[in-house]
């Protein structure tokens, strides 16, 4: 699994003009699931992300997690994170898990984040979505469950 994480002051996702997920401050997660990813990968990332210290303390140092700040999560499925652009001009998405395998693991990942105490909003799996956010910092990280 691969997650592009952005610290955000506010974010929302809309589908066909309807807002389906919205958060105040917290994290926006673009979540990609590869063929062969398992619940163990989801658990690793949920634990890592919920405890990642990327919010400032009183001295301006990144010392607090999203849990400690009362932040929220906006999680958006993003199979294009596994697009391979090394050959040709069209990305190859063969490394991405098929939707019937990816969707249950994506839902389980979001459930694990909720079990950790986080408020989690989501986009709509498989839909064309418009995502808007105010990137705080900006702080943007890539977190993966397996070493590349």
Coordinates of C-alpha atoms in Angstrom, one line a residue, residues 18 49 60:
X18 CA -22.3 16.7 -4.0
X49 CA -0.3 7.4 10.1
X60 CA 7.0 25.0 16.4

